[in-house]
Coordinates of C-alpha atoms in Angstrom, one line a residue:
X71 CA 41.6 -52.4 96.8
X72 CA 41.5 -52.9 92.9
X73 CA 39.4 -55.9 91.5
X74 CA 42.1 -57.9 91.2
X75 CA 43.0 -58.1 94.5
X76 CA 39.6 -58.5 95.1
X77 CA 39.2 -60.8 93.5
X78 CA 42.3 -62.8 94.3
X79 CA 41.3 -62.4 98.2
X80 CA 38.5 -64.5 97.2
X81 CA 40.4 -67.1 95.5
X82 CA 42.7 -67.2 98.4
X83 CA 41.2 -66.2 101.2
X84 CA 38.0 -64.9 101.2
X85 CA 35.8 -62.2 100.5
X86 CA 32.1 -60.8 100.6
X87 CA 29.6 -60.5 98.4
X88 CA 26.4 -61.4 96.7
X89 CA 25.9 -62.8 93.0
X90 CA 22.6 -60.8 92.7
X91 CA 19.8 -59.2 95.5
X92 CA 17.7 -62.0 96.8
X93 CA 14.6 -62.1 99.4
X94 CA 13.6 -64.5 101.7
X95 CA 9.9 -66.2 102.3
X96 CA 9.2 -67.9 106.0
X97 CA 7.1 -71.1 105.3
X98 CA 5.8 -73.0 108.6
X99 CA 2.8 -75.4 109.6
X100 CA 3.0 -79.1 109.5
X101 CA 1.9 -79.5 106.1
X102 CA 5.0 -77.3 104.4
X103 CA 7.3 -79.7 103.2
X104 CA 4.3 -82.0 101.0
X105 CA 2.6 -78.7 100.1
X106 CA 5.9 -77.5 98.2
X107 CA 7.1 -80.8 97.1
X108 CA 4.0 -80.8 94.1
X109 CA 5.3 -77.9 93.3
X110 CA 9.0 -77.3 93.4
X111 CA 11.6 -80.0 91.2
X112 CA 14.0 -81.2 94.2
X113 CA 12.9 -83.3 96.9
X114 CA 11.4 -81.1 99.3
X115 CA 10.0 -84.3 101.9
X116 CA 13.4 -85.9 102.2
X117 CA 14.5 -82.4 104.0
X118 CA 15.6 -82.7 108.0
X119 CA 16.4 -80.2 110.4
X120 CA 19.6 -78.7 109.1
X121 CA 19.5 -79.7 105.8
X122 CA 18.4 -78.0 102.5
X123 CA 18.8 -78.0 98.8
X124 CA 18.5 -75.8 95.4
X125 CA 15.4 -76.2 93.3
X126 CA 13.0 -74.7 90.6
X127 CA 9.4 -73.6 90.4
X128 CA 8.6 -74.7 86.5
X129 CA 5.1 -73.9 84.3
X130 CA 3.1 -76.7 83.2
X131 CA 5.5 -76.2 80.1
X132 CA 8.4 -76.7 81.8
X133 CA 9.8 -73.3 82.2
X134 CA 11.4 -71.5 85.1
X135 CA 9.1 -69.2 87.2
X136 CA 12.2 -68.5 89.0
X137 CA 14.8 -70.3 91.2
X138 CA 14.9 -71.6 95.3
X139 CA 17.7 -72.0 98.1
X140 CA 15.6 -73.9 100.2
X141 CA 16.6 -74.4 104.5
X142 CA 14.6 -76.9 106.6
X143 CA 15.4 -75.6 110.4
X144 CA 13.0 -78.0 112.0
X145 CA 9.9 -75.9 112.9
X146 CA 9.8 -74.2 109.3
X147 CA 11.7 -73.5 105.7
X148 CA 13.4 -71.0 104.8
X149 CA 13.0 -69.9 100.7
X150 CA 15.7 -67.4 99.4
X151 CA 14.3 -66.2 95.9
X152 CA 14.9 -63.4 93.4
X153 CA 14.3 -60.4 95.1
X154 CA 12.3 -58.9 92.1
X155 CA 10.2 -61.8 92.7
X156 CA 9.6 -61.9 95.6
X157 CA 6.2 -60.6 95.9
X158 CA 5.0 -62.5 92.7
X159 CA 6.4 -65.8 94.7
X160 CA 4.5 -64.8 97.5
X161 CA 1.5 -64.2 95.7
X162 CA 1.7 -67.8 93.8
X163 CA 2.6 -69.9 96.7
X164 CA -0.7 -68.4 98.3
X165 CA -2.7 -69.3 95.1
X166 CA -1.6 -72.7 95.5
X167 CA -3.0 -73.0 99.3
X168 CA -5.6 -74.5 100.3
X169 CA -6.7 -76.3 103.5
X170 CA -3.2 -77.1 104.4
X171 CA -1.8 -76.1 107.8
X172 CA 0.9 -73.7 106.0
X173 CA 1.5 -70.1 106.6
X174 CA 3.5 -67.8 104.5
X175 CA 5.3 -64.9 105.5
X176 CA 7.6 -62.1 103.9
X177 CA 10.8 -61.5 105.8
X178 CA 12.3 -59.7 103.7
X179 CA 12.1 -56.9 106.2
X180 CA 12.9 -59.2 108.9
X181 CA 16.4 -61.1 107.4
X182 CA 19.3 -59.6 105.6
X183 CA 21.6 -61.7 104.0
X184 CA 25.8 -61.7 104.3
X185 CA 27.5 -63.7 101.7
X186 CA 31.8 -64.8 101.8
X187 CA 33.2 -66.7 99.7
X188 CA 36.9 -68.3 99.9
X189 CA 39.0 -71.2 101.4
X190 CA 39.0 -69.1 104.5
X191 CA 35.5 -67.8 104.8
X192 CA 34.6 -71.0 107.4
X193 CA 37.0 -70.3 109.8
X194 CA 36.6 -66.0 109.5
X195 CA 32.9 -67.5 110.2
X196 CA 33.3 -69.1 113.4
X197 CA 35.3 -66.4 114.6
X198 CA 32.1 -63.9 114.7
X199 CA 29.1 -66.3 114.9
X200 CA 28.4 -68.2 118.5
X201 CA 27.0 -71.5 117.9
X202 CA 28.3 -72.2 114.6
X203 CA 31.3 -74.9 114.3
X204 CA 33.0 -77.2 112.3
X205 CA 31.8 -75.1 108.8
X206 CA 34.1 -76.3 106.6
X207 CA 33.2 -79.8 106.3
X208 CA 29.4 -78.6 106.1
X209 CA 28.0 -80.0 103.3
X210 CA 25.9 -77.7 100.8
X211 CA 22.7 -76.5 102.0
X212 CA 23.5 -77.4 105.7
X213 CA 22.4 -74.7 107.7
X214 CA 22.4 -73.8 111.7
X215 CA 20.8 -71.4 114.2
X216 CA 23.8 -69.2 115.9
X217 CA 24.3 -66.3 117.2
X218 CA 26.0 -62.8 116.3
X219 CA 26.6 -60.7 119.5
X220 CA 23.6 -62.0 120.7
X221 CA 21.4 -61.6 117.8
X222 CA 20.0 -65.0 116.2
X223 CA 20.9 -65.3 112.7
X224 CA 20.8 -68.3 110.4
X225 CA 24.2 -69.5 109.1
X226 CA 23.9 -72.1 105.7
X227 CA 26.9 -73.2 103.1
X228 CA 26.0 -72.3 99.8
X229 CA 29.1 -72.6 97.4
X230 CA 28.1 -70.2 93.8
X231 CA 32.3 -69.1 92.9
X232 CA 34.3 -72.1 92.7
X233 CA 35.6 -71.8 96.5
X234 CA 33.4 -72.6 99.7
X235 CA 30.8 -70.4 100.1
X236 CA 28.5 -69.4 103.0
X237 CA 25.8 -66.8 103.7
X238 CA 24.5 -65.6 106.9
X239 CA 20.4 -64.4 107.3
X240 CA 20.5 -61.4 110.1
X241 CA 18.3 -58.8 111.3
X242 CA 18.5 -56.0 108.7
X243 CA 20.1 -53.5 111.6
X244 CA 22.6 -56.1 112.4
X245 CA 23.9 -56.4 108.7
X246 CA 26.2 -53.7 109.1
X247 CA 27.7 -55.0 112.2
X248 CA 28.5 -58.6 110.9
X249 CA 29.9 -57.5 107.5
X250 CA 32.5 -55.0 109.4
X251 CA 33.5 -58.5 111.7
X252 CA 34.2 -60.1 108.8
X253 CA 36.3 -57.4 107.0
X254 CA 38.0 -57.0 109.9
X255 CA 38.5 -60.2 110.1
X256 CA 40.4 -59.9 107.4
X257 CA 37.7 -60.6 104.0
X258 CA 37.6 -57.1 101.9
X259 CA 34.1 -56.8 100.0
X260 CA 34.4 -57.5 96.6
X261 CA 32.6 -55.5 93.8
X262 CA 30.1 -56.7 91.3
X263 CA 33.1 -57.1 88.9
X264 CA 35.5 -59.4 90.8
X265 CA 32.1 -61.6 92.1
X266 CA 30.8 -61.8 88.2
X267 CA 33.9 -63.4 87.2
X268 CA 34.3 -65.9 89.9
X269 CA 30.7 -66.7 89.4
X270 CA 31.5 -67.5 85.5
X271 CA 34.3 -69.2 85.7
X272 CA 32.5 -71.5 87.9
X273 CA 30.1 -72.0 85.2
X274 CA 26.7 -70.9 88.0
X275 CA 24.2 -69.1 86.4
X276 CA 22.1 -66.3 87.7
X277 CA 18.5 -65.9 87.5
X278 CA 17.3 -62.9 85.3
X279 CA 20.2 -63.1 83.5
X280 CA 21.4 -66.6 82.3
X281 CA 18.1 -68.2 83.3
X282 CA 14.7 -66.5 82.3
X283 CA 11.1 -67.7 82.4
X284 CA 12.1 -69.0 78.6
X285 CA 14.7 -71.5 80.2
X286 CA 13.7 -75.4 80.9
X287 CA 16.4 -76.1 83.5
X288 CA 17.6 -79.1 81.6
X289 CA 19.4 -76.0 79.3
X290 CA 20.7 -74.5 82.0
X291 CA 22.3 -77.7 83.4
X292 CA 21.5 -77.5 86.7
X293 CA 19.4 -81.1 86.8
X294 CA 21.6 -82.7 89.1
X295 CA 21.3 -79.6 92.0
X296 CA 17.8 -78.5 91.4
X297 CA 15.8 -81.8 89.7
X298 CA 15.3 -85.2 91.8
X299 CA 14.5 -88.1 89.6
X300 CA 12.8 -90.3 92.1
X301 CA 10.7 -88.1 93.8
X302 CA 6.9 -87.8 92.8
X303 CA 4.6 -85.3 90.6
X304 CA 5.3 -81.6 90.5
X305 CA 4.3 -78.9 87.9
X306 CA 6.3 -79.2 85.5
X307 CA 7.4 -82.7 85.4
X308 CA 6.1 -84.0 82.2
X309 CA 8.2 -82.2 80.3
X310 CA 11.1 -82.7 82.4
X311 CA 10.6 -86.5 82.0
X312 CA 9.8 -86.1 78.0
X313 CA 13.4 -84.6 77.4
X314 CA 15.1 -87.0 79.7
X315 CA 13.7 -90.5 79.1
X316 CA 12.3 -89.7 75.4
X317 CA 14.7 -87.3 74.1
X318 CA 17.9 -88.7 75.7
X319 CA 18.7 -85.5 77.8
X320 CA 19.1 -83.6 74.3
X321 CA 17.7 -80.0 74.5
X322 CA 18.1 -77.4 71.5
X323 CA 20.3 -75.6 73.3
X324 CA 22.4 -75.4 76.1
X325 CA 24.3 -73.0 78.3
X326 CA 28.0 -73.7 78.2
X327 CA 31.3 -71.4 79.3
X328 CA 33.3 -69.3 76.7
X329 CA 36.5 -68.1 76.7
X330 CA 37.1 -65.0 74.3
X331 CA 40.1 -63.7 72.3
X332 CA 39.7 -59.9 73.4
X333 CA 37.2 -57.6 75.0
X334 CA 34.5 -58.4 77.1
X335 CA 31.4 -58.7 75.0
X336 CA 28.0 -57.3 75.5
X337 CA 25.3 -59.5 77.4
X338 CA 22.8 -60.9 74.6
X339 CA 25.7 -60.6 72.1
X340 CA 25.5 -63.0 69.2
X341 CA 27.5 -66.2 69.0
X342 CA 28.5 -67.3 65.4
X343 CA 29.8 -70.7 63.6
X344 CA 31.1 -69.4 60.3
X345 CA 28.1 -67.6 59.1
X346 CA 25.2 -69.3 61.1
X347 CA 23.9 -67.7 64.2
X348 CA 24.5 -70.7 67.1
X349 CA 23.6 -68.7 70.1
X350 CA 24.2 -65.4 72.6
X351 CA 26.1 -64.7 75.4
X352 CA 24.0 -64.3 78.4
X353 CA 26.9 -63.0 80.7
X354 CA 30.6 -61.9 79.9
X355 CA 33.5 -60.6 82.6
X356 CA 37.1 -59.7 82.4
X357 CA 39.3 -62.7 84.7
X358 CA 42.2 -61.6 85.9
X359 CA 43.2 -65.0 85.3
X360 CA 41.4 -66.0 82.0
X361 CA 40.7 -62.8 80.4
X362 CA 37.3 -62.0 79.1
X363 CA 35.3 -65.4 79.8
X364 CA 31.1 -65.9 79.2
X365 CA 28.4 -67.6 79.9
X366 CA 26.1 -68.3 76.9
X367 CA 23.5 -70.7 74.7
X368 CA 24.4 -72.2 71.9
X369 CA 22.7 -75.1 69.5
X370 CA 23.7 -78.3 70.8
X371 CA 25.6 -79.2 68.1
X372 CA 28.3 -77.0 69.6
X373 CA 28.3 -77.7 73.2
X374 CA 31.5 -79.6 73.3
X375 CA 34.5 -78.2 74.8
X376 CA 37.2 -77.0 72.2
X377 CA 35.1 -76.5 69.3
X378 CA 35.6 -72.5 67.8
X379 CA 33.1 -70.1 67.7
X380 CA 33.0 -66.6 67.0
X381 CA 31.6 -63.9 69.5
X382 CA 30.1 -60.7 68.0
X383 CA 31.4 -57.4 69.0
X384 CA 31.0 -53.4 67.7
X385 CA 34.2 -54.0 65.9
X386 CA 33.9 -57.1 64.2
X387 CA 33.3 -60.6 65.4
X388 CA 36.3 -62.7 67.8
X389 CA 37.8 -65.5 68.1
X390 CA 36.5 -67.8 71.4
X391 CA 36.2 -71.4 72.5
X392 CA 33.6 -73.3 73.9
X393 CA 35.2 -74.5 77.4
X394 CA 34.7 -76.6 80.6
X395 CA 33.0 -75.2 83.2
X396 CA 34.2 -74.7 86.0
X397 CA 37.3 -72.9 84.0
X398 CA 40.8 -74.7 84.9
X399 CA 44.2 -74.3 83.3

């Protein structure tokens, strides 16, 4: 199957596939949800059974320490993280413990993770889990208990490519089992290539790659997934609050979507207005249906859609156009 039908499976149908390698971290006790909400940015206390959100873990100055799907099931929380960080997470969230009834766990030995994405991915879903129904009018972060030929496994909507999006946490030796179901079901899995440039049209960037431990999330734009306003303190905040009552929301720069006349360029290549150096691209990828498109930071004075901008390559520097994100027409 070539990329493009790849990628068009996932566009129309579905198809599976992860944006990046991620861990997961068990976090149970009474105490869980107030012990993370001083020090994660979304609203951690307002969580029920079933319910979850995205979030950040910030420095005192503001800056990502990484990024968090986060899944109340009723008895504990779920945290999906970077996988490269996963140990480093561990290790801080134990720092930060104290007399709290919280225990931390690594199951990244214990859970595997399934991703599909497409219009069709819900229904291909409840045709292999048990216990798992009416998915498509889940909203995000709503997660369930099920079953998968009599193995438990956590099912939880997650949408990252411009379609609905869903992953599955299984027993590692299961993983195998439930991604065949699925393709025989009728979802192909998609390469890194067709997944990349869903997930950049969409405008969703990836930790490690668009977001760093440089990035305040206000750059990024993900605020209104990952920050709640209303809550109270957590690590970080101050500065959050500075930009966005002081400063009007204005950061130096921003992340924003480019669309490029040509080839793909390389990741960290140099974005130009006339002479002046306005930015980089963080990450580029062929469409098949908007040719070579990227994610990148650029001074704010240039963060509107439409205005022209020139992205460096070995041959010379191309034409390319600040754009909406998601992509359309």
């Amino acid at each position: 199957m070539t990329i493009c039908e790849q990628y068009r499976a996932l566009k129309e149908r579905a198809a599976i596939g992860a944006i990046a390698p991620r861990k997961t971290i068990g976090v149970a006790g009474k105490d869980r949800a107030g012990y993370l909400q001083g020090l994660l940015t979304n609203d951690i206390q307002a969580l029920t059974a079933g319910t979850g959100c995205y979030a950040a873990w910030l420095t005192p100055q503001g800056r990502m320490l990484t990024d968090l799907h986060i899944f109340e099931s009723g008895d504990m929380m779920l945290l999906d993280v970077p996988a490269g960080l996963l140990h480093a997470t561990l290790e801080r969230l134990d720092q930060f413990l104290f007399s709290e009834d919280v225990q931390l766990s690594d199951l990244s030995e214990t859970l595997g993770a399934v991703w599909i994405h497409g219009p069709a991915a819900a229904s291909m879903l409840e045709q292999v889990l048990t216990g798992a129904a009416g998915l498509e009018s889940w909203p995000e972060y709503h997660n369930t208990r099920a079953e998968f030929g009599g193995s438990p496994v956590v099912a939880a909507r997650v949408s990252q490519l411009g379609v609905p999006g869903f992953v599955v946490y299984v027993e590692p030796a299961r993983q195998p089992d439930l991604q065949r179901a699925l393709v025989e079901g009728g979802a192909p899995v998609a390469e890194h290539a067709a997944i990349e440039a869903a997930r950049i049209e969409a405008g969703y960037p990836m930790f490690g790659v668009d977001m760093t431990g440089e990035t305040i999330p206000l750059e990024a734009g993900i605020e209104d997934r990952a920050i709640s306003l209303s809550k109270g303190c957590y690590v970080g905040q101050e500065v959050i609050i500075r930009v966005l009552h002081r400063g009007h929301g204005r950061v130096a720069k921003k992340l924003v979507a480019l669309r490029i006349e040509g080839e793909v360029p390389a990741n960290g290549a140099k974005i130009f207005s006339e002479d002046r150096a306005v930015g980089g691209v963080t990450s580029a990828a062929s469409s098949p249906q908007f040719g070579s498109v990227a994610l990148g930071y650029v001074h704010r004075d240039f963060v509107a859609p439409g205005t022209r901008v020139e992205v460096e390559m070995p041959g010379g520097r191309m034409p390319a156009v600040v754009s909406q994100s998601p992509l359309g027409p």
